[in-house]
């Protein structure tokens, strides 16, 4: 097909132009991640120590993780993959694995064992949700609220998010069905074990949407993680869901009058995938062994408040590198915060996402 | 006529031939000058867009990955009310073994999942166990997942194994297949796109109209003020034009939100109460205000350049012949600016109909446009076929409106400067 060739020519010439500037002997690995504070935490915890030990490797950060799945598919069609390593959320990783766009990983040979000798598969445990996906962090989508706007009655449970009488005012929720439907059912009194079975039925789905209907005109829907902290800081909403790391920085670093409500925080995973046909495969595997070991995962938590994915890293989490505060209480995995938690049922969403996205979009437009 | 034949040039060739040769040479030279641009546009514009549009009906994936099954399925009568026979299951087992080895089975699952929920896990699960499958295959597959017992899955499987598909266009028009496989409107709670097309058209027209109303006096001022003042004013028009789109959009959020500058001002002036702050953003109002502001320069500039060419003596002549200022303006000045209005309107309208960053940020749920859904299907749901179908429909719509415009107003009337 002609489009493959043209695309390939364009990417090849672009790649040639790029390499002609750096004709040195070192290997350049393009690592794709989310940019901002997150890439910074990886740079400090993984990239810099690794490059200090391996002077022949140069790691180049590319901040386009948000479009990574679409771009990887285009690169694959053009037959020219230029990325060595990509940071992806678990659901995207599963999808990339399904499409054959990511390499399968033999966890126990590629990854380092824990310091006490526990093999990697056991150390990561049930967080290995795909054969292609090496988890790095556990992050959660949870609620922040304005302490000065809720009075003496701060939100304490997910039901309060749907309670306009107890807490009047606007809320920010993510513009997608994932998470919101689960929360709606939990707030409506469905036990957590039955959430996905309930969503499976037409009545259950109607029930979830009906619960969302009760607050629909008081919701501002966000698409980017930075929106909720901004809306909270401006006082546009009294509470809103976002990633816990974003809330940490707006509370602890910017000292805004905001507090966390951890009830039924939704866990999600973020980690590495190796694109199929990635350049410098051997070096990438060496790098992965280093960057996902127990110490490195614990180090990352010094720079950002996301929980390390290895069980063995948890006791090693220390203090924030700049603020000097203990990071453990800010981890979503901290027992105090993790009384009620939900881990996405990835398999279920992979099946139902297309259908429910459509229904959700239509519901929004009504 | 014989005299014409007699005309020859100095070297004896007939004049006609010589002339044709000379013009051909200059034509080729002109063509050569255009070639680089033409090739550039071909490679960066027409080929990628054409390739994307083809995806709206191309559907080779299933047949490429599961060739034997697709062939075997041809003999299955979907209206028989019975499952396909063992030959289909045998072909499928062979295909699945190869596809599981090549890691391509998940792709088929994802593709078919667009048609019905459940295909994704069905194929992933079956692919994982394909290696251990033993005959009789029918029972083996049914044991893996009872969905293989469901005729609807088989009907969709067969339908979408054809080389070309209608399903993307149907989905883009809120039409789908019902459980029996007939084409029908989707249930109301799943209709999205038709409303969005309508909303996009309506809002684009409204924004174009607002731009005309706002831009006309500004352009008039620009073209009639003395040069030193009009240059200053022109810079004021161009400055936001040069500012980043995202910066301008987020500034509107700061201005319009409920705790924002404008609302604070209204409360301070006592126009609204503190509890009754106006909702001017995250809804259609927000989209209209922000897009009108962002697209305004595209209306001002063509209008200005056309107004600049209208000699002031026209108006003076009209006045001296007894017209009132209003008559002179309506009958003499305005008709002269139609070309500028036409050019500005086309620019603004076509830009508006494809806008997506601004509505995504300030539009909330009722201010998003069709392009937001196209972007969503390109980068998030990865349903490129549906994105392509929506894009093709949008392109067709714009071309149709362009032709209508040409018919009614006349495209030759347009003037950019």
PDB file of C-alpha atoms in Angstrom, chain B residues 194-327:
ATOM      1  CA  UNK B 194     -26.571  13.883  14.161  1.00  0.00           C
ATOM      2  CA  UNK B 195     -27.236  16.317  16.983  1.00  0.00           C
ATOM      3  CA  UNK B 196     -23.599  17.286  17.043  1.00  0.00           C
ATOM      4  CA  UNK B 197     -23.481  17.903  13.284  1.00  0.00           C
ATOM      5  CA  UNK B 198     -26.523  20.142  13.626  1.00  0.00           C
ATOM      6  CA  UNK B 199     -25.089  21.954  16.621  1.00  0.00           C
ATOM      7  CA  UNK B 200     -21.770  22.460  14.829  1.00  0.00           C
ATOM      8  CA  UNK B 201     -23.540  23.984  11.833  1.00  0.00           C
ATOM      9  CA  UNK B 202     -25.742  26.202  13.966  1.00  0.00           C
ATOM     10  CA  UNK B 203     -22.927  27.485  16.150  1.00  0.00           C
ATOM     11  CA  UNK B 204     -20.630  28.076  13.173  1.00  0.00           C
ATOM     12  CA  UNK B 205     -23.302  30.136  11.434  1.00  0.00           C
ATOM     13  CA  UNK B 206     -24.000  32.093  14.602  1.00  0.00           C
ATOM     14  CA  UNK B 207     -20.293  32.776  15.171  1.00  0.00           C
ATOM     15  CA  UNK B 208     -19.906  33.900  11.560  1.00  0.00           C
ATOM     16  CA  UNK B 209     -22.840  36.280  11.954  1.00  0.00           C
ATOM     17  CA  UNK B 210     -21.451  37.680  15.210  1.00  0.00           C
ATOM     18  CA  UNK B 211     -18.076  38.172  13.566  1.00  0.00           C
ATOM     19  CA  UNK B 212     -19.658  40.174  10.728  1.00  0.00           C
ATOM     20  CA  UNK B 213     -21.521  42.413  13.177  1.00  0.00           C
ATOM     21  CA  UNK B 214     -18.460  43.005  15.334  1.00  0.00           C
ATOM     22  CA  UNK B 215     -15.907  43.269  12.561  1.00  0.00           C
ATOM     23  CA  UNK B 216     -17.774  45.659  10.281  1.00  0.00           C
ATOM     24  CA  UNK B 217     -17.452  48.850  12.374  1.00  0.00           C
ATOM     25  CA  UNK B 218     -13.867  48.011  13.347  1.00  0.00           C
ATOM     26  CA  UNK B 219     -12.849  47.490   9.732  1.00  0.00           C
ATOM     27  CA  UNK B 220     -14.638  50.674   8.733  1.00  0.00           C
ATOM     28  CA  UNK B 221     -12.739  52.583  11.387  1.00  0.00           C
ATOM     29  CA  UNK B 222      -9.470  50.985  10.319  1.00  0.00           C
ATOM     30  CA  UNK B 223      -9.936  51.927   6.699  1.00  0.00           C
ATOM     31  CA  UNK B 224     -11.082  55.515   7.288  1.00  0.00           C
ATOM     32  CA  UNK B 225      -8.802  56.703  10.119  1.00  0.00           C
ATOM     33  CA  UNK B 226      -5.569  58.496   9.243  1.00  0.00           C
ATOM     34  CA  UNK B 227      -2.643  56.135   8.770  1.00  0.00           C
ATOM     35  CA  UNK B 228      -0.903  56.711  12.121  1.00  0.00           C
ATOM     36  CA  UNK B 229      -4.050  55.976  14.125  1.00  0.00           C
ATOM     37  CA  UNK B 230      -5.237  53.093  11.966  1.00  0.00           C
ATOM     38  CA  UNK B 231      -1.830  51.411  12.201  1.00  0.00           C
ATOM     39  CA  UNK B 232      -2.051  51.479  15.976  1.00  0.00           C
ATOM     40  CA  UNK B 233      -5.551  50.052  15.813  1.00  0.00           C
ATOM     41  CA  UNK B 234      -4.406  47.382  13.363  1.00  0.00           C
ATOM     42  CA  UNK B 235      -1.716  46.291  15.814  1.00  0.00           C
ATOM     43  CA  UNK B 236      -4.404  45.943  18.467  1.00  0.00           C
ATOM     44  CA  UNK B 237      -6.280  43.643  16.101  1.00  0.00           C
ATOM     45  CA  UNK B 238      -3.196  41.643  15.181  1.00  0.00           C
ATOM     46  CA  UNK B 239      -1.714  41.279  18.654  1.00  0.00           C
ATOM     47  CA  UNK B 240      -4.268  38.727  19.869  1.00  0.00           C
ATOM     48  CA  UNK B 241      -4.075  37.119  16.430  1.00  0.00           C
ATOM     49  CA  UNK B 242      -0.394  36.391  17.070  1.00  0.00           C
ATOM     50  CA  UNK B 243      -0.939  35.193  20.625  1.00  0.00           C
ATOM     51  CA  UNK B 244      -1.121  31.462  21.249  1.00  0.00           C
ATOM     52  CA  UNK B 245      -4.567  29.986  20.852  1.00  0.00           C
ATOM     53  CA  UNK B 246      -4.325  28.157  24.166  1.00  0.00           C
ATOM     54  CA  UNK B 247      -3.368  31.320  26.024  1.00  0.00           C
ATOM     55  CA  UNK B 248      -6.343  33.179  24.602  1.00  0.00           C
ATOM     56  CA  UNK B 249      -8.706  30.328  25.415  1.00  0.00           C
ATOM     57  CA  UNK B 250      -7.532  29.983  29.016  1.00  0.00           C
ATOM     58  CA  UNK B 251      -7.724  33.758  29.452  1.00  0.00           C
ATOM     59  CA  UNK B 252     -11.389  33.516  28.607  1.00  0.00           C
ATOM     60  CA  UNK B 253     -11.780  30.914  31.328  1.00  0.00           C
ATOM     61  CA  UNK B 254     -10.239  33.328  33.851  1.00  0.00           C
ATOM     62  CA  UNK B 255     -12.539  36.113  32.654  1.00  0.00           C
ATOM     63  CA  UNK B 256     -15.815  34.247  32.362  1.00  0.00           C
ATOM     64  CA  UNK B 257     -15.854  31.659  35.129  1.00  0.00           C
ATOM     65  CA  UNK B 258     -18.188  32.039  38.082  1.00  0.00           C
ATOM     66  CA  UNK B 259     -15.460  33.292  40.391  1.00  0.00           C
ATOM     67  CA  UNK B 260     -13.894  35.120  37.464  1.00  0.00           C
ATOM     68  CA  UNK B 261     -13.189  38.748  36.648  1.00  0.00           C
ATOM     69  CA  UNK B 262     -16.466  39.568  34.879  1.00  0.00           C
ATOM     70  CA  UNK B 263     -18.662  37.945  37.515  1.00  0.00           C
ATOM     71  CA  UNK B 264     -16.738  39.731  40.282  1.00  0.00           C
ATOM     72  CA  UNK B 265     -17.332  42.988  38.445  1.00  0.00           C
ATOM     73  CA  UNK B 266     -21.055  42.292  38.031  1.00  0.00           C
ATOM     74  CA  UNK B 267     -21.419  41.451  41.722  1.00  0.00           C
ATOM     75  CA  UNK B 268     -19.499  44.601  42.699  1.00  0.00           C
ATOM     76  CA  UNK B 269     -21.710  46.723  40.446  1.00  0.00           C
ATOM     77  CA  UNK B 270     -24.758  45.036  41.913  1.00  0.00           C
ATOM     78  CA  UNK B 271     -26.006  43.683  38.567  1.00  0.00           C
ATOM     79  CA  UNK B 272     -26.150  40.137  39.919  1.00  0.00           C
ATOM     80  CA  UNK B 273     -26.229  38.858  43.484  1.00  0.00           C
ATOM     81  CA  UNK B 274     -23.342  36.849  44.896  1.00  0.00           C
ATOM     82  CA  UNK B 275     -25.418  33.665  44.772  1.00  0.00           C
ATOM     83  CA  UNK B 276     -26.658  34.335  41.280  1.00  0.00           C
ATOM     84  CA  UNK B 277     -23.336  34.530  39.480  1.00  0.00           C
ATOM     85  CA  UNK B 278     -23.750  33.931  35.764  1.00  0.00           C
ATOM     86  CA  UNK B 279     -22.622  30.687  34.149  1.00  0.00           C
ATOM     87  CA  UNK B 280     -20.825  31.965  31.081  1.00  0.00           C
ATOM     88  CA  UNK B 281     -18.305  29.212  30.568  1.00  0.00           C
ATOM     89  CA  UNK B 282     -18.366  25.415  30.272  1.00  0.00           C
ATOM     90  CA  UNK B 283     -21.491  25.818  28.151  1.00  0.00           C
ATOM     91  CA  UNK B 284     -22.478  27.080  24.706  1.00  0.00           C
ATOM     92  CA  UNK B 285     -22.121  30.700  25.717  1.00  0.00           C
ATOM     93  CA  UNK B 286     -18.476  30.068  26.510  1.00  0.00           C
ATOM     94  CA  UNK B 287     -17.846  28.423  23.154  1.00  0.00           C
ATOM     95  CA  UNK B 288     -19.572  31.231  21.274  1.00  0.00           C
ATOM     96  CA  UNK B 289     -17.753  34.038  23.080  1.00  0.00           C
ATOM     97  CA  UNK B 290     -14.301  32.476  22.906  1.00  0.00           C
ATOM     98  CA  UNK B 291     -14.589  31.341  19.285  1.00  0.00           C
ATOM     99  CA  UNK B 292     -16.006  34.647  18.103  1.00  0.00           C
ATOM    100  CA  UNK B 293     -13.085  36.444  19.691  1.00  0.00           C
ATOM    101  CA  UNK B 294     -10.515  34.050  18.281  1.00  0.00           C
ATOM    102  CA  UNK B 295     -11.933  34.102  14.755  1.00  0.00           C
ATOM    103  CA  UNK B 296     -12.642  37.850  14.631  1.00  0.00           C
ATOM    104  CA  UNK B 297      -9.343  38.816  12.933  1.00  0.00           C
ATOM    105  CA  UNK B 298     -10.194  36.475  10.047  1.00  0.00           C
ATOM    106  CA  UNK B 299     -13.221  38.675   9.402  1.00  0.00           C
ATOM    107  CA  UNK B 300     -11.618  42.045  10.094  1.00  0.00           C
ATOM    108  CA  UNK B 301      -8.646  41.614   7.795  1.00  0.00           C
ATOM    109  CA  UNK B 302     -10.459  40.773   4.518  1.00  0.00           C
ATOM    110  CA  UNK B 303     -13.113  43.386   5.275  1.00  0.00           C
ATOM    111  CA  UNK B 304     -10.474  45.983   5.954  1.00  0.00           C
ATOM    112  CA  UNK B 305      -8.554  45.249   2.780  1.00  0.00           C
ATOM    113  CA  UNK B 306     -11.736  45.541   0.715  1.00  0.00           C
ATOM    114  CA  UNK B 307     -12.926  48.717   2.443  1.00  0.00           C
ATOM    115  CA  UNK B 308      -9.516  50.279   1.916  1.00  0.00           C
ATOM    116  CA  UNK B 309     -10.076  50.124  -1.861  1.00  0.00           C
ATOM    117  CA  UNK B 310     -13.444  51.938  -1.783  1.00  0.00           C
ATOM    118  CA  UNK B 311     -12.720  55.555  -2.718  1.00  0.00           C
ATOM    119  CA  UNK B 312     -14.222  58.077  -0.244  1.00  0.00           C
ATOM    120  CA  UNK B 313     -15.464  60.011  -3.252  1.00  0.00           C
ATOM    121  CA  UNK B 314     -18.231  57.414  -3.793  1.00  0.00           C
ATOM    122  CA  UNK B 315     -19.915  58.390  -0.547  1.00  0.00           C
ATOM    123  CA  UNK B 316     -19.380  62.086  -1.228  1.00  0.00           C
ATOM    124  CA  UNK B 317     -20.891  61.668  -4.677  1.00  0.00           C
ATOM    125  CA  UNK B 318     -23.924  59.894  -3.231  1.00  0.00           C
ATOM    126  CA  UNK B 319     -24.375  62.618  -0.615  1.00  0.00           C
ATOM    127  CA  UNK B 320     -24.044  65.393  -3.170  1.00  0.00           C
ATOM    128  CA  UNK B 321     -26.716  63.725  -5.282  1.00  0.00           C
ATOM    129  CA  UNK B 322     -29.098  64.034  -2.359  1.00  0.00           C
ATOM    130  CA  UNK B 323     -28.824  60.714  -0.500  1.00  0.00           C
ATOM    131  CA  UNK B 324     -29.163  60.761   3.267  1.00  0.00           C
ATOM    132  CA  UNK B 325     -26.116  59.353   5.126  1.00  0.00           C
ATOM    133  CA  UNK B 326     -28.023  56.118   5.765  1.00  0.00           C
ATOM    134  CA  UNK B 327     -29.117  55.700   2.133  1.00  0.00           C
TER     135      UNK B 327
END
